């Protein structure tokens, strides 16, 4: 039986093509000349090859070693190639099988394809036919592997799996995240409140080589300056009243990992100088200590402030800004990627449905209202809006009547809270609303921020401005 056209032989060094990733190929044929010719071509393409002359030997090899592709002649002595293929797919369904058949038995190849074969080739076949076929199957296996990794990332909510969006602006963001993930330089993440800056920071960390190391977020806008310094740099016993024992700083604890400085624009100027020195010298000095401690940490920082303007007005150090801004990315606000609103809304409703064992969906009119709204609070506001709608709605379908009046444009009902005749400025009304809400919630600031539809960092900043303590 002639396996290949005459042009396939007499080539001592066939042209090498792109290596397909060192896949493992098992060649099963009862003719040694065919096995040797196929091994020569496959090896030149970068495959690890092994060979078998019978179905029984092939089954033993697939059970005992790693095999990615089987090149299988259907006409074998003893157990037929078709039966061997069925057993291989039953035992190792991930193996791809290419069957070889003669011109007069193409029906057998069709039957093999129905039973799970990847492709078939008829004898005699040329070197080019075999090269193209092996190239195709290697590409197919590579795509299968990439898809499996992507599914695992989505399932584990790491990498980009927890970021939802298909708009062109998000595609650009994903490309930048992928580049930033494999860099050791600081990254400055810019975006409005509620766009998901911490989620992006986590994606950068979990998609890179340091994913197994700590990821430690620090909210620079919610802590008083002395507390931020103690948290970041640590302190020694006796450094201040109440320091009964030494405490390691987060920059040291995150050894080999990532510290995420959320709302870095809120750092006081004196702490900015200490942070700059830590980044430049890769060492810190705990509060009350005279010794420097080496650190090995990557810094990711985020802000919704205009840091260039802050540099110009002197509230943020220029040298620290340049140090943090080695790599930068901007998260688009939700109004710039409205096409993602249905995807986000569906995801949020699915999550609530699973938690409450209720099937929930949006009416067409409600979806149109969501698409027409500008979402100043971005993705966080959308999520909070839908959670409130689900809590208030008793039915399966959320209609426009269930949406807040700020979204639908309906006139809000006037509710008399207390007799008030004096007209107050908006700033004072905002202050009273925030303080009254926190008081009614017995000091629960996180719940207050959620109900008010603002970020926790914004709430803490305003409380700092008011000089209020809870």
mmCIF file of N, CA, C and O in Angstrom, residues 340-422:
data_model
loop_
_atom_site.group_PDB
_atom_site.id
_atom_site.type_symbol
_atom_site.label_atom_id
_atom_site.label_comp_id
_atom_site.label_asym_id
_atom_site.label_seq_id
_atom_site.Cartn_x
_atom_site.Cartn_y
_atom_site.Cartn_z
ATOM 1 N N UNK A 340 -23.283 48.221 27.164
ATOM 2 C CA UNK A 340 -23.025 47.216 28.191
ATOM 3 C C UNK A 340 -24.090 47.199 29.279
ATOM 4 O O UNK A 340 -24.089 46.299 30.135
ATOM 5 N N UNK A 341 -24.997 48.181 29.282
ATOM 6 C CA UNK A 341 -26.011 48.256 30.341
ATOM 7 C C UNK A 341 -26.901 47.009 30.373
ATOM 8 O O UNK A 341 -27.116 46.437 31.453
ATOM 9 N N UNK A 342 -27.438 46.525 29.234
ATOM 10 C CA UNK A 342 -28.247 45.290 29.300
ATOM 11 C C UNK A 342 -27.461 44.099 29.851
ATOM 12 O O UNK A 342 -27.996 43.288 30.618
ATOM 13 N N UNK A 343 -26.184 43.990 29.467
ATOM 14 C CA UNK A 343 -25.351 42.882 29.940
ATOM 15 C C UNK A 343 -25.145 42.970 31.446
ATOM 16 O O UNK A 343 -25.269 41.978 32.170
ATOM 17 N N UNK A 344 -24.837 44.166 31.931
ATOM 18 C CA UNK A 344 -24.633 44.364 33.365
ATOM 19 C C UNK A 344 -25.921 44.129 34.140
ATOM 20 O O UNK A 344 -25.922 43.450 35.173
ATOM 21 N N UNK A 345 -27.029 44.681 33.633
ATOM 22 C CA UNK A 345 -28.315 44.534 34.319
ATOM 23 C C UNK A 345 -28.712 43.065 34.419
ATOM 24 O O UNK A 345 -29.168 42.606 35.474
ATOM 25 N N UNK A 346 -28.529 42.329 33.326
ATOM 26 C CA UNK A 346 -28.873 40.904 33.339
ATOM 27 C C UNK A 346 -28.025 40.136 34.338
ATOM 28 O O UNK A 346 -28.504 39.267 35.067
ATOM 29 N N UNK A 347 -26.733 40.475 34.395
ATOM 30 C CA UNK A 347 -25.833 39.811 35.340
ATOM 31 C C UNK A 347 -26.251 40.084 36.775
ATOM 32 O O UNK A 347 -26.291 39.166 37.616
ATOM 33 N N UNK A 348 -26.577 41.339 37.094
ATOM 34 C CA UNK A 348 -26.991 41.681 38.453
ATOM 35 C C UNK A 348 -28.296 40.971 38.816
ATOM 36 O O UNK A 348 -28.453 40.458 39.930
ATOM 37 N N UNK A 349 -29.259 40.953 37.875
ATOM 38 C CA UNK A 349 -30.539 40.300 38.150
ATOM 39 C C UNK A 349 -30.363 38.791 38.335
ATOM 40 O O UNK A 349 -31.028 38.186 39.177
ATOM 41 N N UNK A 350 -29.483 38.174 37.554
ATOM 42 C CA UNK A 350 -29.209 36.744 37.712
ATOM 43 C C UNK A 350 -28.663 36.456 39.112
ATOM 44 O O UNK A 350 -29.027 35.455 39.746
ATOM 45 N N UNK A 351 -27.781 37.337 39.566
ATOM 46 C CA UNK A 351 -27.178 37.147 40.890
ATOM 47 C C UNK A 351 -28.244 37.254 41.987
ATOM 48 O O UNK A 351 -28.291 36.436 42.914
ATOM 49 N N UNK A 352 -29.109 38.276 41.877
ATOM 50 C CA UNK A 352 -30.177 38.441 42.863
ATOM 51 C C UNK A 352 -31.168 37.284 42.781
ATOM 52 O O UNK A 352 -31.654 36.785 43.808
ATOM 53 N N UNK A 353 -31.469 36.825 41.566
ATOM 54 C CA UNK A 353 -32.410 35.721 41.384
ATOM 55 C C UNK A 353 -31.906 34.457 42.072
ATOM 56 O O UNK A 353 -32.668 33.732 42.721
ATOM 57 N N UNK A 354 -30.607 34.189 41.940
ATOM 58 C CA UNK A 354 -30.035 32.998 42.572
ATOM 59 C C UNK A 354 -30.072 33.109 44.089
ATOM 60 O O UNK A 354 -30.341 32.134 44.786
ATOM 61 N N UNK A 355 -29.804 34.325 44.594
ATOM 62 C CA UNK A 355 -29.775 34.517 46.044
ATOM 63 C C UNK A 355 -31.166 34.453 46.656
ATOM 64 O O UNK A 355 -31.331 33.981 47.791
ATOM 65 N N UNK A 356 -32.184 34.907 45.920
ATOM 66 C CA UNK A 356 -33.545 34.972 46.468
ATOM 67 C C UNK A 356 -34.455 33.868 45.957
ATOM 68 O O UNK A 356 -35.617 33.802 46.357
ATOM 69 N N UNK A 357 -33.934 33.013 45.055
ATOM 70 C CA UNK A 357 -34.738 31.938 44.449
ATOM 71 C C UNK A 357 -35.972 32.494 43.738
ATOM 72 O O UNK A 357 -37.047 31.887 43.762
ATOM 73 N N UNK A 358 -35.807 33.661 43.122
ATOM 74 C CA UNK A 358 -36.884 34.280 42.346
ATOM 75 C C UNK A 358 -36.362 34.575 40.943
ATOM 76 O O UNK A 358 -35.245 35.053 40.777
ATOM 77 N N UNK A 359 -37.181 34.276 39.945
ATOM 78 C CA UNK A 359 -36.824 34.597 38.567
ATOM 79 C C UNK A 359 -37.230 36.043 38.286
ATOM 80 O O UNK A 359 -38.410 36.387 38.341
ATOM 81 N N UNK A 360 -36.258 36.898 38.025
ATOM 82 C CA UNK A 360 -36.519 38.321 37.819
ATOM 83 C C UNK A 360 -36.051 38.760 36.447
ATOM 84 O O UNK A 360 -35.026 38.285 35.953
ATOM 85 N N UNK A 361 -36.796 39.679 35.850
ATOM 86 C CA UNK A 361 -36.378 40.224 34.566
ATOM 87 C C UNK A 361 -36.908 41.638 34.423
ATOM 88 O O UNK A 361 -37.823 42.063 35.152
ATOM 89 N N UNK A 362 -36.315 42.396 33.499
ATOM 90 C CA UNK A 362 -36.699 43.775 33.245
ATOM 91 C C UNK A 362 -37.676 43.846 32.075
ATOM 92 O O UNK A 362 -37.504 43.148 31.069
ATOM 93 N N UNK A 363 -38.684 44.705 32.207
ATOM 94 C CA UNK A 363 -39.567 44.950 31.074
ATOM 95 C C UNK A 363 -38.822 45.757 30.021
ATOM 96 O O UNK A 363 -37.790 46.388 30.305
ATOM 97 N N UNK A 364 -39.338 45.762 28.792
ATOM 98 C CA UNK A 364 -38.691 46.514 27.714
ATOM 99 C C UNK A 364 -38.630 48.004 28.049
ATOM 100 O O UNK A 364 -37.617 48.666 27.799
ATOM 101 N N UNK A 365 -39.724 48.546 28.611
ATOM 102 C CA UNK A 365 -39.748 49.973 28.950
ATOM 103 C C UNK A 365 -38.732 50.298 30.042
ATOM 104 O O UNK A 365 -38.087 51.348 30.016
ATOM 105 N N UNK A 366 -38.589 49.386 31.007
ATOM 106 C CA UNK A 366 -37.616 49.609 32.075
ATOM 107 C C UNK A 366 -36.195 49.596 31.523
ATOM 108 O O UNK A 366 -35.358 50.429 31.909
ATOM 109 N N UNK A 367 -35.927 48.673 30.603
ATOM 110 C CA UNK A 367 -34.599 48.634 29.993
ATOM 111 C C UNK A 367 -34.317 49.904 29.199
ATOM 112 O O UNK A 367 -33.201 50.448 29.242
ATOM 113 N N UNK A 368 -35.317 50.414 28.492
ATOM 114 C CA UNK A 368 -35.139 51.664 27.744
ATOM 115 C C UNK A 368 -34.821 52.817 28.690
ATOM 116 O O UNK A 368 -33.998 53.687 28.374
ATOM 117 N N UNK A 369 -35.467 52.825 29.845
ATOM 118 C CA UNK A 369 -35.202 53.878 30.828
ATOM 119 C C UNK A 369 -33.773 53.785 31.358
ATOM 120 O O UNK A 369 -33.092 54.804 31.533
ATOM 121 N N UNK A 370 -33.299 52.557 31.596
ATOM 122 C CA UNK A 370 -31.914 52.375 32.059
ATOM 123 C C UNK A 370 -30.929 52.855 30.999
ATOM 124 O O UNK A 370 -29.897 53.465 31.324
ATOM 125 N N UNK A 371 -31.226 52.577 29.739
ATOM 126 C CA UNK A 371 -30.333 52.970 28.651
ATOM 127 C C UNK A 371 -30.309 54.486 28.450
ATOM 128 O O UNK A 371 -29.306 55.041 27.997
ATOM 129 N N UNK A 372 -31.404 55.159 28.788
ATOM 130 C CA UNK A 372 -31.494 56.603 28.564
ATOM 131 C C UNK A 372 -30.861 57.408 29.689
ATOM 132 O O UNK A 372 -30.532 58.592 29.499
ATOM 133 N N UNK A 373 -30.670 56.792 30.841
ATOM 134 C CA UNK A 373 -30.146 57.501 32.020
ATOM 135 C C UNK A 373 -28.622 57.626 31.932
ATOM 136 O O UNK A 373 -27.951 56.765 31.368
ATOM 137 N N UNK A 374 -28.066 58.696 32.509
ATOM 138 C CA UNK A 374 -26.620 58.960 32.388
ATOM 139 C C UNK A 374 -25.763 58.261 33.446
ATOM 140 O O UNK A 374 -24.548 58.228 33.313
ATOM 141 N N UNK A 375 -26.336 57.763 34.506
ATOM 142 C CA UNK A 375 -25.618 57.005 35.534
ATOM 143 C C UNK A 375 -24.390 57.733 36.077
ATOM 144 O O UNK A 375 -23.257 57.294 35.878
ATOM 145 N N UNK A 376 -24.604 58.851 36.782
ATOM 146 C CA UNK A 376 -23.453 59.565 37.368
ATOM 147 C C UNK A 376 -22.692 58.718 38.379
ATOM 148 O O UNK A 376 -21.499 58.936 38.605
ATOM 149 N N UNK A 377 -23.400 57.744 39.015
ATOM 150 C CA UNK A 377 -22.729 56.840 39.951
ATOM 151 C C UNK A 377 -22.196 55.590 39.300
ATOM 152 O O UNK A 377 -21.697 54.681 39.977
ATOM 153 N N UNK A 378 -22.337 55.497 37.969
ATOM 154 C CA UNK A 378 -21.764 54.431 37.148
ATOM 155 C C UNK A 378 -22.276 53.039 37.536
ATOM 156 O O UNK A 378 -23.431 52.893 37.902
ATOM 157 N N UNK A 379 -21.417 52.022 37.418
ATOM 158 C CA UNK A 379 -21.844 50.633 37.596
ATOM 159 C C UNK A 379 -22.366 50.399 39.006
ATOM 160 O O UNK A 379 -23.341 49.666 39.210
ATOM 161 N N UNK A 380 -21.745 51.042 40.008
ATOM 162 C CA UNK A 380 -22.214 50.863 41.385
ATOM 163 C C UNK A 380 -23.650 51.370 41.538
ATOM 164 O O UNK A 380 -24.474 50.740 42.196
ATOM 165 N N UNK A 381 -23.966 52.506 40.901
ATOM 166 C CA UNK A 381 -25.317 53.043 40.982
ATOM 167 C C UNK A 381 -26.312 52.109 40.296
ATOM 168 O O UNK A 381 -27.425 51.890 40.800
ATOM 169 N N UNK A 382 -25.934 51.545 39.159
ATOM 170 C CA UNK A 382 -26.810 50.605 38.463
ATOM 171 C C UNK A 382 -27.088 49.382 39.329
ATOM 172 O O UNK A 382 -28.231 48.918 39.431
ATOM 173 N N UNK A 383 -26.050 48.855 39.945
ATOM 174 C CA UNK A 383 -26.222 47.673 40.799
ATOM 175 C C UNK A 383 -27.125 47.985 41.983
ATOM 176 O O UNK A 383 -28.045 47.219 42.306
ATOM 177 N N UNK A 384 -26.886 49.122 42.654
ATOM 178 C CA UNK A 384 -27.710 49.492 43.795
ATOM 179 C C UNK A 384 -29.162 49.729 43.382
ATOM 180 O O UNK A 384 -30.101 49.365 44.099
ATOM 181 N N UNK A 385 -29.346 50.339 42.194
ATOM 182 C CA UNK A 385 -30.691 50.595 41.685
ATOM 183 C C UNK A 385 -31.454 49.293 41.493
ATOM 184 O O UNK A 385 -32.610 49.156 41.918
ATOM 185 N N UNK A 386 -30.816 48.309 40.884
ATOM 186 C CA UNK A 386 -31.491 47.039 40.611
ATOM 187 C C UNK A 386 -31.727 46.242 41.887
ATOM 188 O O UNK A 386 -32.753 45.569 42.021
ATOM 189 N N UNK A 387 -30.809 46.321 42.838
ATOM 190 C CA UNK A 387 -31.019 45.637 44.116
ATOM 191 C C UNK A 387 -32.237 46.218 44.828
ATOM 192 O O UNK A 387 -33.044 45.491 45.411
ATOM 193 N N UNK A 388 -32.368 47.556 44.783
ATOM 194 C CA UNK A 388 -33.516 48.196 45.427
ATOM 195 C C UNK A 388 -34.810 47.824 44.700
ATOM 196 O O UNK A 388 -35.832 47.561 45.336
ATOM 197 N N UNK A 389 -34.762 47.787 43.372
ATOM 198 C CA UNK A 389 -35.952 47.396 42.602
ATOM 199 C C UNK A 389 -36.394 45.978 42.947
ATOM 200 O O UNK A 389 -37.585 45.709 43.100
ATOM 201 N N UNK A 390 -35.421 45.079 43.060
ATOM 202 C CA UNK A 390 -35.751 43.694 43.393
ATOM 203 C C UNK A 390 -36.355 43.589 44.790
ATOM 204 O O UNK A 390 -37.257 42.776 45.032
ATOM 205 N N UNK A 391 -35.859 44.418 45.713
ATOM 206 C CA UNK A 391 -36.384 44.382 47.077
ATOM 207 C C UNK A 391 -37.801 44.942 47.145
ATOM 208 O O UNK A 391 -38.631 44.476 47.935
ATOM 209 N N UNK A 392 -38.089 45.929 46.304
ATOM 210 C CA UNK A 392 -39.391 46.589 46.345
ATOM 211 C C UNK A 392 -40.440 45.872 45.496
ATOM 212 O O UNK A 392 -41.634 45.971 45.763
ATOM 213 N N UNK A 393 -40.015 45.170 44.465
ATOM 214 C CA UNK A 393 -40.954 44.536 43.541
ATOM 215 C C UNK A 393 -41.423 43.193 44.088
ATOM 216 O O UNK A 393 -40.633 42.398 44.590
ATOM 217 N N UNK A 394 -42.714 42.950 43.962
ATOM 218 C CA UNK A 394 -43.263 41.668 44.415
ATOM 219 C C UNK A 394 -43.468 40.703 43.256
ATOM 220 O O UNK A 394 -43.689 39.517 43.460
ATOM 221 N N UNK A 395 -43.432 41.230 42.043
ATOM 222 C CA UNK A 395 -43.651 40.393 40.869
ATOM 223 C C UNK A 395 -42.362 39.905 40.248
ATOM 224 O O UNK A 395 -41.258 40.139 40.761
ATOM 225 N N UNK A 396 -42.500 39.203 39.125
ATOM 226 C CA UNK A 396 -41.330 38.659 38.430
ATOM 227 C C UNK A 396 -40.698 39.676 37.504
ATOM 228 O O UNK A 396 -39.482 39.673 37.301
ATOM 229 N N UNK A 397 -41.511 40.592 36.953
ATOM 230 C CA UNK A 397 -41.024 41.563 35.980
ATOM 231 C C UNK A 397 -40.886 42.927 36.647
ATOM 232 O O UNK A 397 -41.824 43.420 37.285
ATOM 233 N N UNK A 398 -39.707 43.518 36.501
ATOM 234 C CA UNK A 398 -39.466 44.861 37.021
ATOM 235 C C UNK A 398 -39.869 45.864 35.944
ATOM 236 O O UNK A 398 -39.329 45.838 34.835
ATOM 237 N N UNK A 399 -40.807 46.731 36.269
ATOM 238 C CA UNK A 399 -41.317 47.719 35.312
ATOM 239 C C UNK A 399 -40.761 49.096 35.633
ATOM 240 O O UNK A 399 -40.046 49.284 36.633
ATOM 241 N N UNK A 400 -41.104 50.080 34.803
ATOM 242 C CA UNK A 400 -40.636 51.455 35.048
ATOM 243 C C UNK A 400 -41.175 51.992 36.366
ATOM 244 O O UNK A 400 -40.542 52.844 36.993
ATOM 245 N N UNK A 401 -42.331 51.490 36.804
ATOM 246 C CA UNK A 401 -42.901 51.954 38.081
ATOM 247 C C UNK A 401 -42.018 51.570 39.258
ATOM 248 O O UNK A 401 -42.075 52.205 40.321
ATOM 249 N N UNK A 402 -41.204 50.521 39.082
ATOM 250 C CA UNK A 402 -40.320 50.079 40.166
ATOM 251 C C UNK A 402 -39.007 50.856 40.200
ATOM 252 O O UNK A 402 -38.256 50.752 41.182
ATOM 253 N N UNK A 403 -38.707 51.608 39.130
ATOM 254 C CA UNK A 403 -37.442 52.341 39.061
ATOM 255 C C UNK A 403 -37.543 53.649 39.827
ATOM 256 O O UNK A 403 -38.625 54.240 39.927
ATOM 257 N N UNK A 404 -36.410 54.158 40.348
ATOM 258 C CA UNK A 404 -36.418 55.458 41.027
ATOM 259 C C UNK A 404 -36.831 56.575 40.076
ATOM 260 O O UNK A 404 -36.576 56.506 38.871
ATOM 261 N N UNK A 405 -37.446 57.608 40.619
ATOM 262 C CA UNK A 405 -37.921 58.715 39.792
ATOM 263 C C UNK A 405 -36.768 59.452 39.115
ATOM 264 O O UNK A 405 -36.946 60.049 38.055
ATOM 265 N N UNK A 406 -35.568 59.402 39.702
ATOM 266 C CA UNK A 406 -34.417 60.071 39.077
ATOM 267 C C UNK A 406 -34.069 59.437 37.737
ATOM 268 O O UNK A 406 -33.487 60.094 36.867
ATOM 269 N N UNK A 407 -34.427 58.183 37.566
ATOM 270 C CA UNK A 407 -34.116 57.475 36.322
ATOM 271 C C UNK A 407 -35.244 57.613 35.307
ATOM 272 O O UNK A 407 -35.013 57.827 34.119
ATOM 273 N N UNK A 408 -36.473 57.505 35.784
ATOM 274 C CA UNK A 408 -37.609 57.581 34.863
ATOM 275 C C UNK A 408 -37.987 59.013 34.510
ATOM 276 O O UNK A 408 -38.692 59.252 33.531
ATOM 277 N N UNK A 409 -37.539 59.990 35.332
ATOM 278 C CA UNK A 409 -37.901 61.380 35.080
ATOM 279 C C UNK A 409 -39.231 61.769 35.658
ATOM 280 O O UNK A 409 -39.709 62.890 35.467
ATOM 281 N N UNK A 410 -39.882 60.861 36.414
ATOM 282 C CA UNK A 410 -41.176 61.173 37.024
ATOM 283 C C UNK A 410 -40.993 62.117 38.198
ATOM 284 O O UNK A 410 -39.936 62.154 38.839
ATOM 285 N N UNK A 411 -42.021 62.901 38.469
ATOM 286 C CA UNK A 411 -41.968 63.820 39.594
ATOM 287 C C UNK A 411 -41.998 63.023 40.895
ATOM 288 O O UNK A 411 -42.890 62.190 41.098
ATOM 289 N N UNK A 412 -41.047 63.239 41.788
ATOM 290 C CA UNK A 412 -41.063 62.500 43.047
ATOM 291 C C UNK A 412 -42.209 62.947 43.946
ATOM 292 O O UNK A 412 -42.616 64.093 43.911
ATOM 293 N N UNK A 413 -42.720 61.991 44.722
ATOM 294 C CA UNK A 413 -43.752 62.344 45.687
ATOM 295 C C UNK A 413 -43.129 63.115 46.830
ATOM 296 O O UNK A 413 -42.052 62.769 47.316
ATOM 297 N N UNK A 414 -43.807 64.167 47.298
ATOM 298 C CA UNK A 414 -43.301 64.978 48.396
ATOM 299 C C UNK A 414 -43.682 64.323 49.713
ATOM 300 O O UNK A 414 -44.857 64.064 49.974
ATOM 301 N N UNK A 415 -42.685 64.017 50.489
ATOM 302 C CA UNK A 415 -42.923 63.389 51.788
ATOM 303 C C UNK A 415 -42.479 64.354 52.863
ATOM 304 O O UNK A 415 -41.319 64.791 52.879
ATOM 305 N N UNK A 416 -43.367 64.685 53.750
ATOM 306 C CA UNK A 416 -43.053 65.617 54.825
ATOM 307 C C UNK A 416 -42.345 64.862 55.936
ATOM 308 O O UNK A 416 -42.926 63.998 56.589
ATOM 309 N N UNK A 417 -41.068 65.189 56.140
ATOM 310 C CA UNK A 417 -40.289 64.527 57.180
ATOM 311 C C UNK A 417 -40.374 65.291 58.489
ATOM 312 O O UNK A 417 -40.514 64.733 59.559
ATOM 313 N N UNK A 418 -40.275 66.604 58.397
ATOM 314 C CA UNK A 418 -40.343 67.431 59.590
ATOM 315 C C UNK A 418 -40.807 68.822 59.163
ATOM 316 O O UNK A 418 -40.589 69.231 58.019
ATOM 317 N N UNK A 419 -41.496 69.533 60.028
ATOM 318 C CA UNK A 419 -41.906 70.892 59.671
ATOM 319 C C UNK A 419 -40.682 71.754 59.461
ATOM 320 O O UNK A 419 -39.801 71.821 60.312
ATOM 321 N N UNK A 420 -40.608 72.398 58.338
ATOM 322 C CA UNK A 420 -39.426 73.207 58.009
ATOM 323 C C UNK A 420 -39.869 74.357 57.116
ATOM 324 O O UNK A 420 -40.432 74.148 56.048
ATOM 325 N N UNK A 421 -39.658 75.529 57.562
ATOM 326 C CA UNK A 421 -40.048 76.701 56.773
ATOM 327 C C UNK A 421 -38.835 77.432 56.239
ATOM 328 O O UNK A 421 -38.924 78.159 55.256
ATOM 329 N N UNK A 422 -37.662 77.231 56.892
ATOM 330 C CA UNK A 422 -36.460 77.944 56.463
ATOM 331 C C UNK A 422 -35.851 77.269 55.238
ATOM 332 O O UNK A 422 -35.710 76.053 55.203
#
